[in-house]
Coordinates of C-alpha atoms in Angstrom, one line a residue:
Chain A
X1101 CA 101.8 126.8 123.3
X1102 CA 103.7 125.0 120.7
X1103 CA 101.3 123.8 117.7
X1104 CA 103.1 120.6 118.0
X1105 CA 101.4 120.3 121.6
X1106 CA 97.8 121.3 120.9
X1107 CA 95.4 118.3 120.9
X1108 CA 91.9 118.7 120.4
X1109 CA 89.4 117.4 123.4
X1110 CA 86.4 114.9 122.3
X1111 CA 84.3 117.3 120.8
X1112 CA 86.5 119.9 118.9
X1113 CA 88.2 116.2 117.5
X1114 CA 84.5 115.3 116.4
X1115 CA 83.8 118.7 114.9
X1116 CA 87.2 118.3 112.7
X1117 CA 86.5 115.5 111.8
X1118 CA 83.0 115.9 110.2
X1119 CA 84.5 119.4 108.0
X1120 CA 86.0 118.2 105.6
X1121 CA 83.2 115.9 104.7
X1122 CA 80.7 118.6 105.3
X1123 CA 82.6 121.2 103.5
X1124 CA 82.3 118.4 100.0
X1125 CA 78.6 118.3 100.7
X1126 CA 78.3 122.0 101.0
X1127 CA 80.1 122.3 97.9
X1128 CA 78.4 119.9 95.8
X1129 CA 75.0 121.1 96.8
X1130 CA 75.7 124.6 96.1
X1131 CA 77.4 123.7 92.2
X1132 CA 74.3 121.0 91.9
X1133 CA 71.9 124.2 92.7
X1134 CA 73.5 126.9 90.2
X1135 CA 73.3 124.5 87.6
X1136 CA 70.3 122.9 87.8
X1137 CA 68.6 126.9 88.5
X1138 CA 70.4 127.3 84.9
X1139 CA 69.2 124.1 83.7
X1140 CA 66.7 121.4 85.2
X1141 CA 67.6 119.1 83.0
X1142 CA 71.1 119.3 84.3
X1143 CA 72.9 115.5 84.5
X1144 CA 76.7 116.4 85.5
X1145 CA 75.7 117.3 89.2
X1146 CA 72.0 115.8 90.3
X1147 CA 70.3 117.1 93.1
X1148 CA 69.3 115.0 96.1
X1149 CA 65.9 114.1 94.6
X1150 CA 67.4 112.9 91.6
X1151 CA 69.8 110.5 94.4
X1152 CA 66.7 109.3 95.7
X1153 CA 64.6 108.5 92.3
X1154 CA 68.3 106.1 91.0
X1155 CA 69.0 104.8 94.8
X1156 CA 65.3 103.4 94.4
X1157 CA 65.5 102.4 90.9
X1158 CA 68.6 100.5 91.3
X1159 CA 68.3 98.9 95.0
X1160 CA 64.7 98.6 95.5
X1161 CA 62.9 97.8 92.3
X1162 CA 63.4 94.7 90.3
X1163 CA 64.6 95.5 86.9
X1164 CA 61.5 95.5 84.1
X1165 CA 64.3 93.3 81.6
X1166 CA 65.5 90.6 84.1
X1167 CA 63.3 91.0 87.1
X1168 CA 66.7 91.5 89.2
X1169 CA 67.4 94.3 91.5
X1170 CA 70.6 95.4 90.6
X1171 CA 72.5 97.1 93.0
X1172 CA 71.9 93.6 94.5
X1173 CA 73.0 91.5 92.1
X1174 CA 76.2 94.0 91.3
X1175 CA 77.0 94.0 94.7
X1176 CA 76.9 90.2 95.0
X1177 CA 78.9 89.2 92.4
X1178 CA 81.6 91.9 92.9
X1179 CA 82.1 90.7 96.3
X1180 CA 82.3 86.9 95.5
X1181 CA 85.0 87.8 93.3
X1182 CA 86.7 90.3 95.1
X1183 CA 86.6 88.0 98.4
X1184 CA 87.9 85.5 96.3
X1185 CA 90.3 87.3 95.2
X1186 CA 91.4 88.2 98.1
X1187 CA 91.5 84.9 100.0
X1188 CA 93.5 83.2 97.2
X1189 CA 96.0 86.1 97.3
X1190 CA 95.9 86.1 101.1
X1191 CA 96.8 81.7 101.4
X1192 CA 99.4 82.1 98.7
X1193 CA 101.0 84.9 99.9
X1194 CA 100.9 83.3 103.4
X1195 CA 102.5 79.9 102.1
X1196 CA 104.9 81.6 99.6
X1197 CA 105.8 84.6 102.5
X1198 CA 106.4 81.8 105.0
X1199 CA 108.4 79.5 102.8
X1200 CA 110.9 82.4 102.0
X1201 CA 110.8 84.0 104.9
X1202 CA 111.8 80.7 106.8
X1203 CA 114.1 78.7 104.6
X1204 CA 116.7 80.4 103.4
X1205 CA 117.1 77.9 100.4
X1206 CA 113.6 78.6 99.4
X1207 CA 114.0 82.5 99.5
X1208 CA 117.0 82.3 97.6
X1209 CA 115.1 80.6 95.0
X1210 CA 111.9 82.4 95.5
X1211 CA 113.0 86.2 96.5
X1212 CA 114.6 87.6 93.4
X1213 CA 111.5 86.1 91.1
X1214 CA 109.2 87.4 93.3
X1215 CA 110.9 90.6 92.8
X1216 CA 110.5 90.4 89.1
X1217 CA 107.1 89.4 88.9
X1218 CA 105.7 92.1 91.8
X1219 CA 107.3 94.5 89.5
X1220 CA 104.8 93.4 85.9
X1221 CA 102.2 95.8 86.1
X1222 CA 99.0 93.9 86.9
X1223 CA 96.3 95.7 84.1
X1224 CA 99.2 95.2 81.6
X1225 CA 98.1 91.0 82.1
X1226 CA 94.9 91.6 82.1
X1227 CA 94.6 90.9 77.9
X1228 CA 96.8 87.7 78.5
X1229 CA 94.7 86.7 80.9
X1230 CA 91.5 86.8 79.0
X1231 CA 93.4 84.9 76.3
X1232 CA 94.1 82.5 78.4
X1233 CA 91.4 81.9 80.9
X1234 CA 88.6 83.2 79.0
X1235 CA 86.5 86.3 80.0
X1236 CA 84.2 84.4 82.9
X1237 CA 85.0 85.4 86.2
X1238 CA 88.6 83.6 86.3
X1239 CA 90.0 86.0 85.0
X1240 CA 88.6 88.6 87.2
X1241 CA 90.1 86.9 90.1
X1242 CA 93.0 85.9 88.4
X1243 CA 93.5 89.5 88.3
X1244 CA 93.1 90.0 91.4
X1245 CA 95.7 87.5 92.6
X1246 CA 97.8 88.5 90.2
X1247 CA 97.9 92.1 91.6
X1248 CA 98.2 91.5 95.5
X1249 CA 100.0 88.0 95.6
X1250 CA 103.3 89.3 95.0
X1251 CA 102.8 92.3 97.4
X1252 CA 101.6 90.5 100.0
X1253 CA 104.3 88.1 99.7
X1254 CA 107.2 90.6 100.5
X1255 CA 105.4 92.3 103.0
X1256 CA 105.4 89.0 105.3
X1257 CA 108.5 88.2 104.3
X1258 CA 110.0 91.3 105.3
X1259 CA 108.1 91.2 108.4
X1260 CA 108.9 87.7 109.5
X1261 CA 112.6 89.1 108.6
X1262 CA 111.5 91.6 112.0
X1263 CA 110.9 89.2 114.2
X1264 CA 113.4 89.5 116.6
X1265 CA 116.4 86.5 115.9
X1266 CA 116.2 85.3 119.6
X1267 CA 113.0 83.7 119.3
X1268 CA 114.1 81.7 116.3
X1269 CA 117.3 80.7 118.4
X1270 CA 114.7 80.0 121.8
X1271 CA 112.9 77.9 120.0
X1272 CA 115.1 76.1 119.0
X1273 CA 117.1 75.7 122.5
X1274 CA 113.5 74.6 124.0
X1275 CA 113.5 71.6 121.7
X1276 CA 111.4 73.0 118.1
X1277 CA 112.4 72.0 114.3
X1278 CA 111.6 73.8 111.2
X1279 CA 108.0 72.8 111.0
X1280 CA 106.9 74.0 114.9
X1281 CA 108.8 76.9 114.9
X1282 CA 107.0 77.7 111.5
X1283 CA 103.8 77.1 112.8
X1284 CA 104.2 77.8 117.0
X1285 CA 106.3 80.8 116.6
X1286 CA 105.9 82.3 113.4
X1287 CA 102.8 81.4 112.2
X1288 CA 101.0 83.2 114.9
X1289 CA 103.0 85.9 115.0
X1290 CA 102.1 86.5 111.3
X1291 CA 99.1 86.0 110.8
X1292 CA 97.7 89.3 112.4
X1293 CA 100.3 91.2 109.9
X1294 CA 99.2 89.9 107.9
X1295 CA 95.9 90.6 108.2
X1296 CA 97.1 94.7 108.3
X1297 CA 98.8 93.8 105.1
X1298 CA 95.6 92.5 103.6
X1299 CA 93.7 95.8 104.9
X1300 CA 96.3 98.3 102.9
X1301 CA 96.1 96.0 99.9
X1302 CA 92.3 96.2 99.7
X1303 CA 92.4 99.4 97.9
X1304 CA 94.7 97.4 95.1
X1305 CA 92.0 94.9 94.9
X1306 CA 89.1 96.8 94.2
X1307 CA 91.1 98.4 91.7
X1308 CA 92.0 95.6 90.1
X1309 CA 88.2 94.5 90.3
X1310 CA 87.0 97.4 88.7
X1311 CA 89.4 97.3 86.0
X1312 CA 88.4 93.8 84.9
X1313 CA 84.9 94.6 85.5
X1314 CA 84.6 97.7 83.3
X1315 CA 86.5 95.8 80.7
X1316 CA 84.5 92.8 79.7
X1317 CA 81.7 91.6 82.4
X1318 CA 78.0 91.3 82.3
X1319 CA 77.4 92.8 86.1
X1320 CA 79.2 93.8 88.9
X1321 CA 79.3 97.4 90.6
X1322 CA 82.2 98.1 88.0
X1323 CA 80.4 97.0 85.1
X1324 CA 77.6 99.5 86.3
X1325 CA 78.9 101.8 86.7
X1326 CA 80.4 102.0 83.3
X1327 CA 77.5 100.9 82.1
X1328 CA 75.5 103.9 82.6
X1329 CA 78.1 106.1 81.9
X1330 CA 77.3 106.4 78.3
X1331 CA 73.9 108.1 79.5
X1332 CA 75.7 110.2 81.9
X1333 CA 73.9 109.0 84.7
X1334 CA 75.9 110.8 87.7
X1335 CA 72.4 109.8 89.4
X1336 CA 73.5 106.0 89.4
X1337 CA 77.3 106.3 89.2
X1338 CA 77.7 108.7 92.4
X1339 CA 75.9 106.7 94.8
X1340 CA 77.8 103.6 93.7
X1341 CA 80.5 105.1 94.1
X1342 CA 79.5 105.9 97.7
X1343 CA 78.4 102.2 98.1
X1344 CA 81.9 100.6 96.4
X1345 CA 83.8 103.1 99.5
X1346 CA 81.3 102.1 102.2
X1347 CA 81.8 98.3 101.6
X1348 CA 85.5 98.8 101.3
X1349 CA 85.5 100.8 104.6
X1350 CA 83.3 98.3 106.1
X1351 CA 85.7 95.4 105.3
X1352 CA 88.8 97.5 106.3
X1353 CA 87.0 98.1 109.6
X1354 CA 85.5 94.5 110.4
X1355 CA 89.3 93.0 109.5
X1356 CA 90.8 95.4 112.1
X1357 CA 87.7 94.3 114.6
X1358 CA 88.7 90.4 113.9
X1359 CA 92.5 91.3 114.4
X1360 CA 92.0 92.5 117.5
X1361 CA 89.9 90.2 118.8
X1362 CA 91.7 87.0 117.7
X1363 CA 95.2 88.5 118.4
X1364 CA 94.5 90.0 122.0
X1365 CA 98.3 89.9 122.6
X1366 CA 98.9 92.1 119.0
X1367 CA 97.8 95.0 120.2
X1368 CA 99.8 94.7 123.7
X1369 CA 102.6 94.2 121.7
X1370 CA 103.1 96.8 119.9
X1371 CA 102.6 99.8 121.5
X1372 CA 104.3 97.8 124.7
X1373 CA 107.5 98.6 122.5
Chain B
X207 CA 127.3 66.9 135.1
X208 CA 128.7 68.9 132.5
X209 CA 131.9 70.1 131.3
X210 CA 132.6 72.5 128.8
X211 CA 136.1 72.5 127.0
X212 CA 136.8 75.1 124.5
X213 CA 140.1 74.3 122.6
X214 CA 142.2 76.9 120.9
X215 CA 139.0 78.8 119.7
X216 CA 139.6 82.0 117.0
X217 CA 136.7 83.5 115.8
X218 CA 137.2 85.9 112.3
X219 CA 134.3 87.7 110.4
X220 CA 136.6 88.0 106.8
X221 CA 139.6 89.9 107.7
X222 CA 138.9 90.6 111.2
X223 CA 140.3 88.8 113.9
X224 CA 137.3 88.9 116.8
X225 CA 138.8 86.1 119.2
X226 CA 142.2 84.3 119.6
X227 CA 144.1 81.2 121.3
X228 CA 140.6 81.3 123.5
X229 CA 141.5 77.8 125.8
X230 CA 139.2 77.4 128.8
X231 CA 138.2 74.0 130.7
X232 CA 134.9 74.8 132.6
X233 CA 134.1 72.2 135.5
X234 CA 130.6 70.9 135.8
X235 CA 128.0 73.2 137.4
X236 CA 130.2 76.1 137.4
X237 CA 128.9 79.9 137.3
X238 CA 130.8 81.5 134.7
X239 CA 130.9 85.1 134.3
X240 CA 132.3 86.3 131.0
X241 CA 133.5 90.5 131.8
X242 CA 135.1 92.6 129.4
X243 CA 135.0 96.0 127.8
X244 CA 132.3 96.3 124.4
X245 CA 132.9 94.6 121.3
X246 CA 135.7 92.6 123.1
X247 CA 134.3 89.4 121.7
X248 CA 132.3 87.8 125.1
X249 CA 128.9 87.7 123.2
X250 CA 130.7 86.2 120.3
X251 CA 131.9 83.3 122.6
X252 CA 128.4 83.0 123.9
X253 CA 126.6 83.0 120.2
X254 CA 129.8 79.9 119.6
X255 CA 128.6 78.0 122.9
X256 CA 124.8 78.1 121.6
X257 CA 126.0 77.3 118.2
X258 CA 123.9 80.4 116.5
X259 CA 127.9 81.1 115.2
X260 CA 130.4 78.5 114.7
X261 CA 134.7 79.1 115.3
X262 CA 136.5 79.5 112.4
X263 CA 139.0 77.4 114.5
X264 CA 139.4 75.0 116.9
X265 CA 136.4 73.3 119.1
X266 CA 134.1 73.2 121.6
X267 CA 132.9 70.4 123.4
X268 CA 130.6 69.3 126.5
X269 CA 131.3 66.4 128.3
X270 CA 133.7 65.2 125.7
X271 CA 131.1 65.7 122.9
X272 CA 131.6 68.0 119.8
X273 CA 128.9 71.1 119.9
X274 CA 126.4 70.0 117.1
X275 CA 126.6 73.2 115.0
X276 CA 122.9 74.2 115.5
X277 CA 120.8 75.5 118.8
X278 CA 119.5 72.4 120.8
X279 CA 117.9 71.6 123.7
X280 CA 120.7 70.7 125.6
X281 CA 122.0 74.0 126.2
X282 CA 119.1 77.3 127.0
X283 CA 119.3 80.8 127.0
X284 CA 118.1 84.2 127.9
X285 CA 118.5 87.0 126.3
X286 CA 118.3 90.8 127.2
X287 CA 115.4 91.1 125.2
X288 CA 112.7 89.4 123.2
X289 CA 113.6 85.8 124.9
X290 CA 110.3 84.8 125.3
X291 CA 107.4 84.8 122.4
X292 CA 104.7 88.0 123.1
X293 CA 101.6 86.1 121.4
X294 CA 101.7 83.3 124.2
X295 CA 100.7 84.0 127.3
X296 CA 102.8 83.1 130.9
X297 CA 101.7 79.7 131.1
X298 CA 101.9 79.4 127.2
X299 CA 105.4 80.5 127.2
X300 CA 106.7 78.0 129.9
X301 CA 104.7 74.9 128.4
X302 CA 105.9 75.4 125.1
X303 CA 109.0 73.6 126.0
X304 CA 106.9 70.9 126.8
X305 CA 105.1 70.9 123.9
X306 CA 107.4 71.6 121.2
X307 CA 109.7 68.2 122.6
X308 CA 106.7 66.1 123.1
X309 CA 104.8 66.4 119.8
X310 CA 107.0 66.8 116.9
X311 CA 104.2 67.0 114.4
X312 CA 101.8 69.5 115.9
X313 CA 103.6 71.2 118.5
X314 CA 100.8 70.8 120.8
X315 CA 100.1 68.6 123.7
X316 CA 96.8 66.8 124.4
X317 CA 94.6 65.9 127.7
X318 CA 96.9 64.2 130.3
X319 CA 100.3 64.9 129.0
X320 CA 98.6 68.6 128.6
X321 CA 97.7 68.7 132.2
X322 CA 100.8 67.3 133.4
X323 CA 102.8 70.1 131.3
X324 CA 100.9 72.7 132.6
X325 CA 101.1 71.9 136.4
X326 CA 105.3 71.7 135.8
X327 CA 105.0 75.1 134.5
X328 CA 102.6 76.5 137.0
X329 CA 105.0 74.8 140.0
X330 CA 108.4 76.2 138.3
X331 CA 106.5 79.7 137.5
X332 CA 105.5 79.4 141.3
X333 CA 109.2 79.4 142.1
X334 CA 110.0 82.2 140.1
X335 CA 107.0 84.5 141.7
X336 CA 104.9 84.7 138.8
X337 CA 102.3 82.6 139.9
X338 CA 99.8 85.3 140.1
X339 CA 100.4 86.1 136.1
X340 CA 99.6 82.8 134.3
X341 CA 97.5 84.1 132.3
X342 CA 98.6 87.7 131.3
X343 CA 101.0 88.6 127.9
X344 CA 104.9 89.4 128.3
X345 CA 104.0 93.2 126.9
X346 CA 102.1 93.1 130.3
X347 CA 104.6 92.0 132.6
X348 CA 107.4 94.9 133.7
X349 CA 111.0 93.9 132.7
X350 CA 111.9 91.6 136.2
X351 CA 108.7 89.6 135.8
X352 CA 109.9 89.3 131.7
X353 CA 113.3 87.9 132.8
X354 CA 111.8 86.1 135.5
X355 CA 109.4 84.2 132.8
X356 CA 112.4 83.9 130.3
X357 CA 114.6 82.0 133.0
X358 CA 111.5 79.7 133.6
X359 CA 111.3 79.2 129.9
X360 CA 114.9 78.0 129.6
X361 CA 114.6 75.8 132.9
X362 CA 111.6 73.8 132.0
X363 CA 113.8 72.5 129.0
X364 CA 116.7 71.0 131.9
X365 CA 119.4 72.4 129.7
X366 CA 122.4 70.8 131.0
X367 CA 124.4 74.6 130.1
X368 CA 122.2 77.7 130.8
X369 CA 123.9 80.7 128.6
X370 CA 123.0 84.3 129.9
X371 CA 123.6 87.2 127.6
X372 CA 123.6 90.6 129.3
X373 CA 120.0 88.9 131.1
X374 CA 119.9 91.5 133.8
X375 CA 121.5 94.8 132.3
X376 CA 117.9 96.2 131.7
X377 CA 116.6 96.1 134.9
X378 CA 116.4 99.0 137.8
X379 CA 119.2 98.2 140.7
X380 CA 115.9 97.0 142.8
X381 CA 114.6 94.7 140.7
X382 CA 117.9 93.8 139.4
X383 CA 118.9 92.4 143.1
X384 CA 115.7 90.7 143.4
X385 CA 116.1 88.8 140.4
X386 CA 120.1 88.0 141.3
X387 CA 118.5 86.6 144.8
X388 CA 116.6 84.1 142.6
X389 CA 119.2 83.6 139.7
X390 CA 121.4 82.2 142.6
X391 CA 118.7 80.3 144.0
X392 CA 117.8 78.7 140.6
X393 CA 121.4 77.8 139.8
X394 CA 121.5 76.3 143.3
X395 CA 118.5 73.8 142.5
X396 CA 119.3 72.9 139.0
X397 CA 121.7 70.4 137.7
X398 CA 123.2 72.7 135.4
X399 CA 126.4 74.9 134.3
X400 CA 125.3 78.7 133.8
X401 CA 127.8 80.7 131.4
X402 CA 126.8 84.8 132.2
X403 CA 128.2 87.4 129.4
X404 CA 128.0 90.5 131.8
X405 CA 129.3 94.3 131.4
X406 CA 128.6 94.6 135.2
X407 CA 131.7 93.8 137.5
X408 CA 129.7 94.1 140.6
X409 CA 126.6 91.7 139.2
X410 CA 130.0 89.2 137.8
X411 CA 131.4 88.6 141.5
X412 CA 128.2 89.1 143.0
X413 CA 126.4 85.8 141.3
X414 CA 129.8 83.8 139.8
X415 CA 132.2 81.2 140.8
X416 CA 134.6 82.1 138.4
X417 CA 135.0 85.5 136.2
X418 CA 137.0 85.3 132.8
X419 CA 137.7 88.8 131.7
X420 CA 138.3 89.0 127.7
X421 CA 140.4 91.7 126.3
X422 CA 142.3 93.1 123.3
X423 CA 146.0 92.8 124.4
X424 CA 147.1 94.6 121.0
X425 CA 145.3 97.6 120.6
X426 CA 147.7 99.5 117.8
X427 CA 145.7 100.7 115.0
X428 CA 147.9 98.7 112.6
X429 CA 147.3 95.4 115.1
X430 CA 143.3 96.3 115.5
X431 CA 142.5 94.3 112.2
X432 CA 145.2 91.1 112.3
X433 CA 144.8 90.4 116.8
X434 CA 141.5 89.9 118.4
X435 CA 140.9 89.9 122.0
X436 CA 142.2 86.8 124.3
X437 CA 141.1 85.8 127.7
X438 CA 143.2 88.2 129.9
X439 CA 141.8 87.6 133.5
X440 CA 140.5 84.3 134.9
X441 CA 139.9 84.8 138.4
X442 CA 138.3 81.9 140.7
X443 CA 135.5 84.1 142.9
X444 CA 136.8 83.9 146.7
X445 CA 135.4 82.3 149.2
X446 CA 134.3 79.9 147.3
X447 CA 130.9 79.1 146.1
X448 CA 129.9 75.7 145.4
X449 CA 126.4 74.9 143.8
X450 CA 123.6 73.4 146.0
X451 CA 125.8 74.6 149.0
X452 CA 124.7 77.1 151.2
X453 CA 127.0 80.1 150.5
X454 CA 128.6 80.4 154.3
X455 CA 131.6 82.7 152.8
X456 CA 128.8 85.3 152.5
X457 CA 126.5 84.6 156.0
X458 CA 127.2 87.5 157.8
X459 CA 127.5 85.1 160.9
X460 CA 131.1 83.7 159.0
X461 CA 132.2 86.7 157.3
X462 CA 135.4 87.4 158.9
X463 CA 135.0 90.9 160.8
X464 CA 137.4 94.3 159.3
X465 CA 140.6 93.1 161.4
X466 CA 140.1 89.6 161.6
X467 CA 142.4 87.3 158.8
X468 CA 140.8 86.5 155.5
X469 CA 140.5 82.6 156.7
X470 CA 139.9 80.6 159.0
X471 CA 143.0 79.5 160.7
X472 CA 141.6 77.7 164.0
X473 CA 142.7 79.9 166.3
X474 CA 140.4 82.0 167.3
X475 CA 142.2 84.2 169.6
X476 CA 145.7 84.7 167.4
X477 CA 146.0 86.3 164.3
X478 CA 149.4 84.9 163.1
X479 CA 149.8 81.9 161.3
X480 CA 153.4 81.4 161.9
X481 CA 153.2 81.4 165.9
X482 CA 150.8 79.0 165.5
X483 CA 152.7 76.8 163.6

């Protein structure tokens, strides 16, 4: 049989799945053990009771300087402005995206600066931006917008740009102007693109996030974790690390959950063609 | 009752000559079938009578009345695909006629103007045999049942011109009669003028009154460029079919039989018209 043609059942899919996430266990267990046999005092790769000792440190035990428990208090405010962030990017991108993608006056005088700007690299704004807005969290989610706005914007507009002709030409023959085809038609049709759009660009944000973070903050999971850096604490860093990739999984997974359920037709509709 | 009037119609894209000298005076509540061979220019004329592309020369009216230069209500369409919208459902997609021409702001309609929209659409969806699928999504629906809901769309909007691009060329020859049967039926009940673009000779005699075949008449390769195709064949459909009439000429039980004359001439036991006379 072809290799092309050879799908795995349930279980062998299951087992290749979990290898390659096994096989980086096995292999960080086994350099962790060499070197801490060489050295106990080892602090580049911590064993499992080292995990344990920071995990508890950081997310159940108040800190003995501000009686906060961090991991807590990182997480929250790294997610207020990261979600912020996000949603800012996600309404202007929406309104800009639907504004070009509609109006052909407004994309000709929209499209080519959007272009432009999409194109400034995001981190290289970052220093005008705490000029100008100060280092409080603004800037952070300036940042953010900054990065993902312009993205997002092209991305719906290209994607109303796929929506097939005919139902801009059938709405108009059943009796629709501008503004109900925009939001009967389009508007609907968008939004759960968007919301795929908004999934790939996650990545981006927490980028972004961590960027401003490690630069000038006073918490967040980015500050941490360059915090603690300077005491090469692989301890604290790796499980944050883990922690930053679980949230970010868990918000690409419960936008694809809300898509689905909110667009039941999206689904249908795509693999129907 | 509507006439269309196309007057010395040329269509050019730049250079390119698409459609020429196109003159054509449509009576009300025809069934035109527009034939020709690919890229001859018959969905061109359609995309000028739905105003989604304007003539580069002369005009088109209905009932005496310049086409405004932008899709409206007063003339509907289907398409071969994507006519109707995949995120409403059956019932969504008929009423949205409806709704779009009775709130301008929202788009929406409210309690009794609601109801009264939805039972229209269940009654005309009812008469196009998808009464059992209110409620599903087009990408659920096989291809009849998605033309089916697309010429239910069009209707609900009374467009005094129905235009027809390719509507049935999809479809398996089963399904394709089945929705013919109805197609004939709906043009029988409704007040309107349908204009078919068809590459189907068979499916153009089959549901028309009147086939208008379009053609390049210079076909040099010097000529290709400078002449665009002209209406070459206009050919009333025999016998004739009149709307909301019962279509006798095809009843088995008034077709004449292999030998008998092609009319009727009142004489049931001679054959020759001049004896008679």
């Amino acid at each position: 049989m072809r290799l092309i043609n050879r799908r795995p059942d349930r279980s062998l899919w299951l087992i290749l799945a979990v290898l390659p996430f096994l096989a980086v266990l096995i292999a960080y267990a086994a350099g962790s053990a060499i070197r801490l046999a060489e050295n106990p005092a080892d602090k580049l790769l911590p064993g499992l009771t080292a995990f344990a000792d920071a995990i508890d440190r950081m997310a159940l035990e108040p800190d003995k300087r501000t009686g906060d428990i961090l991991l807590w208090v990182d997480t929250g405010t790294s997610l207020t402005r990261l979600v912020a962030g996000v949603t800012i990017a996600a309404a202007g991108g929406l309104l800009v995206g639907m504004l070009a993608g509609l109006l052909p006056l407004a994309r000709a005088a929209l499209s080519p600066f959007v272009t432009v700007v999409s194109m400034v690299p995001p981190l290289a704004v970052l220093p005008i931006l705490f000029i100008v807005v100060g280092l409080g969290e603004a800037s952070k989610i300036t940042l953010i917008v900054i990065g993902v706005m312009p993205g997002l914007i092209r991305d719906l507009m290209l994607k109303i740009d796929d929506l097939p002709r005919q139902q801009l030409i059938k709405a108009q023959t059943l009796g629709a102007n501008s503004w109900t085809i925009a939001i009967r038609v389009v508007l609907p049709q968008i939004l759960p693109r968007l919301m795929d759009s908004i999934r790939l660009n996650l990545g981006p944000a927490w980028l972004f996030l961590i960027s401003a973070e490690a630069i000038a903050s006073e918490s967040g999971l980015g500050y941490r974790i360059f915090l603690v850096r300077r005491y090469l604490a692989m301890d604290v860093i790796l499980p944050y690390v883990a922690w930053i990739t679980l949230l970010c999984f868990l918000m690409d997974w419960g936008l694809r959950a809300a898509q689905s359920r909110a667009f039941p037709w999206f689904d249908r509709a795509r693999t129907g063609q | 009752m509507t006439a269309i009037s196309v007057k010395n119609v040329w269509k050019e894209y730049g250079e390119q000559v698409v459609l020429e000298r196109i003159n054509l005076e449509i009576a009300p509540r025809s069934f035109v079938a527009l034939v020709g061979p690919s890229g001859c220019g018959k969905t061109t004329f359609l995309r000028m009578l739905l105003s989604e592309e304007l003539p580069t020369r002369g005009e088109i009216t209905i009932d005496g009345v310049l086409l405004s230069p932008e899709p409206g209500p007063d003339r509907g369409v289907v398409f071969q695909r994507y006519s109707v919208f995949p995120h409403l459902t059956v019932l969504g997609n008929v009423m949205l006629g409806a709704e779009l021409r009775g709130s301008r702001l929202l788009g929406r309609l409210f309690g009794d103007a609601r109801r009264q929209a939805r039972d229209d659409a269940a009654a005309l969806l009812d008469a196009v045999g998808l009464s059992h699928a209110l409620d599903k999504y087009p990408a659920q629906l096989s291809g009849g049942m998605q033309q089916r809901l697309a010429l239910a769309q069009a209707l609900i909007a009374r467009p005094k011109v129905l235009l027809l691009d390719e509507p049935f060329g999809a479809l398996d020859p089963g399904i394709r009669a089945d929705v013919h049967k109805l197609m004939r039926q709906l043009w029988h009940q409704h007040p309107m003028s349908v204009v078919m673009v068809t590459h189907d000779l068979s499916e153009a005699f089959h549901l028309a009154t009147r086939v208008i075949a379009f053609d390049r008449t210079r076909t040099l390769p010097e000529e290709r460029l400078r002449y665009g195709a002209c209406i070459t064949n206009d050919i009333d459909v025999w016998p004739k079919r009149v709307a909301g009439q019962p279509d006798f000429g095809r009843d088995p039980a008034h077709l004449p039989r292999r030998d008998d004359p092609a009319l009727d001439l009142g004489h049931p036991d001679r054959d020759d018209p001049a004896d008679a006379a």
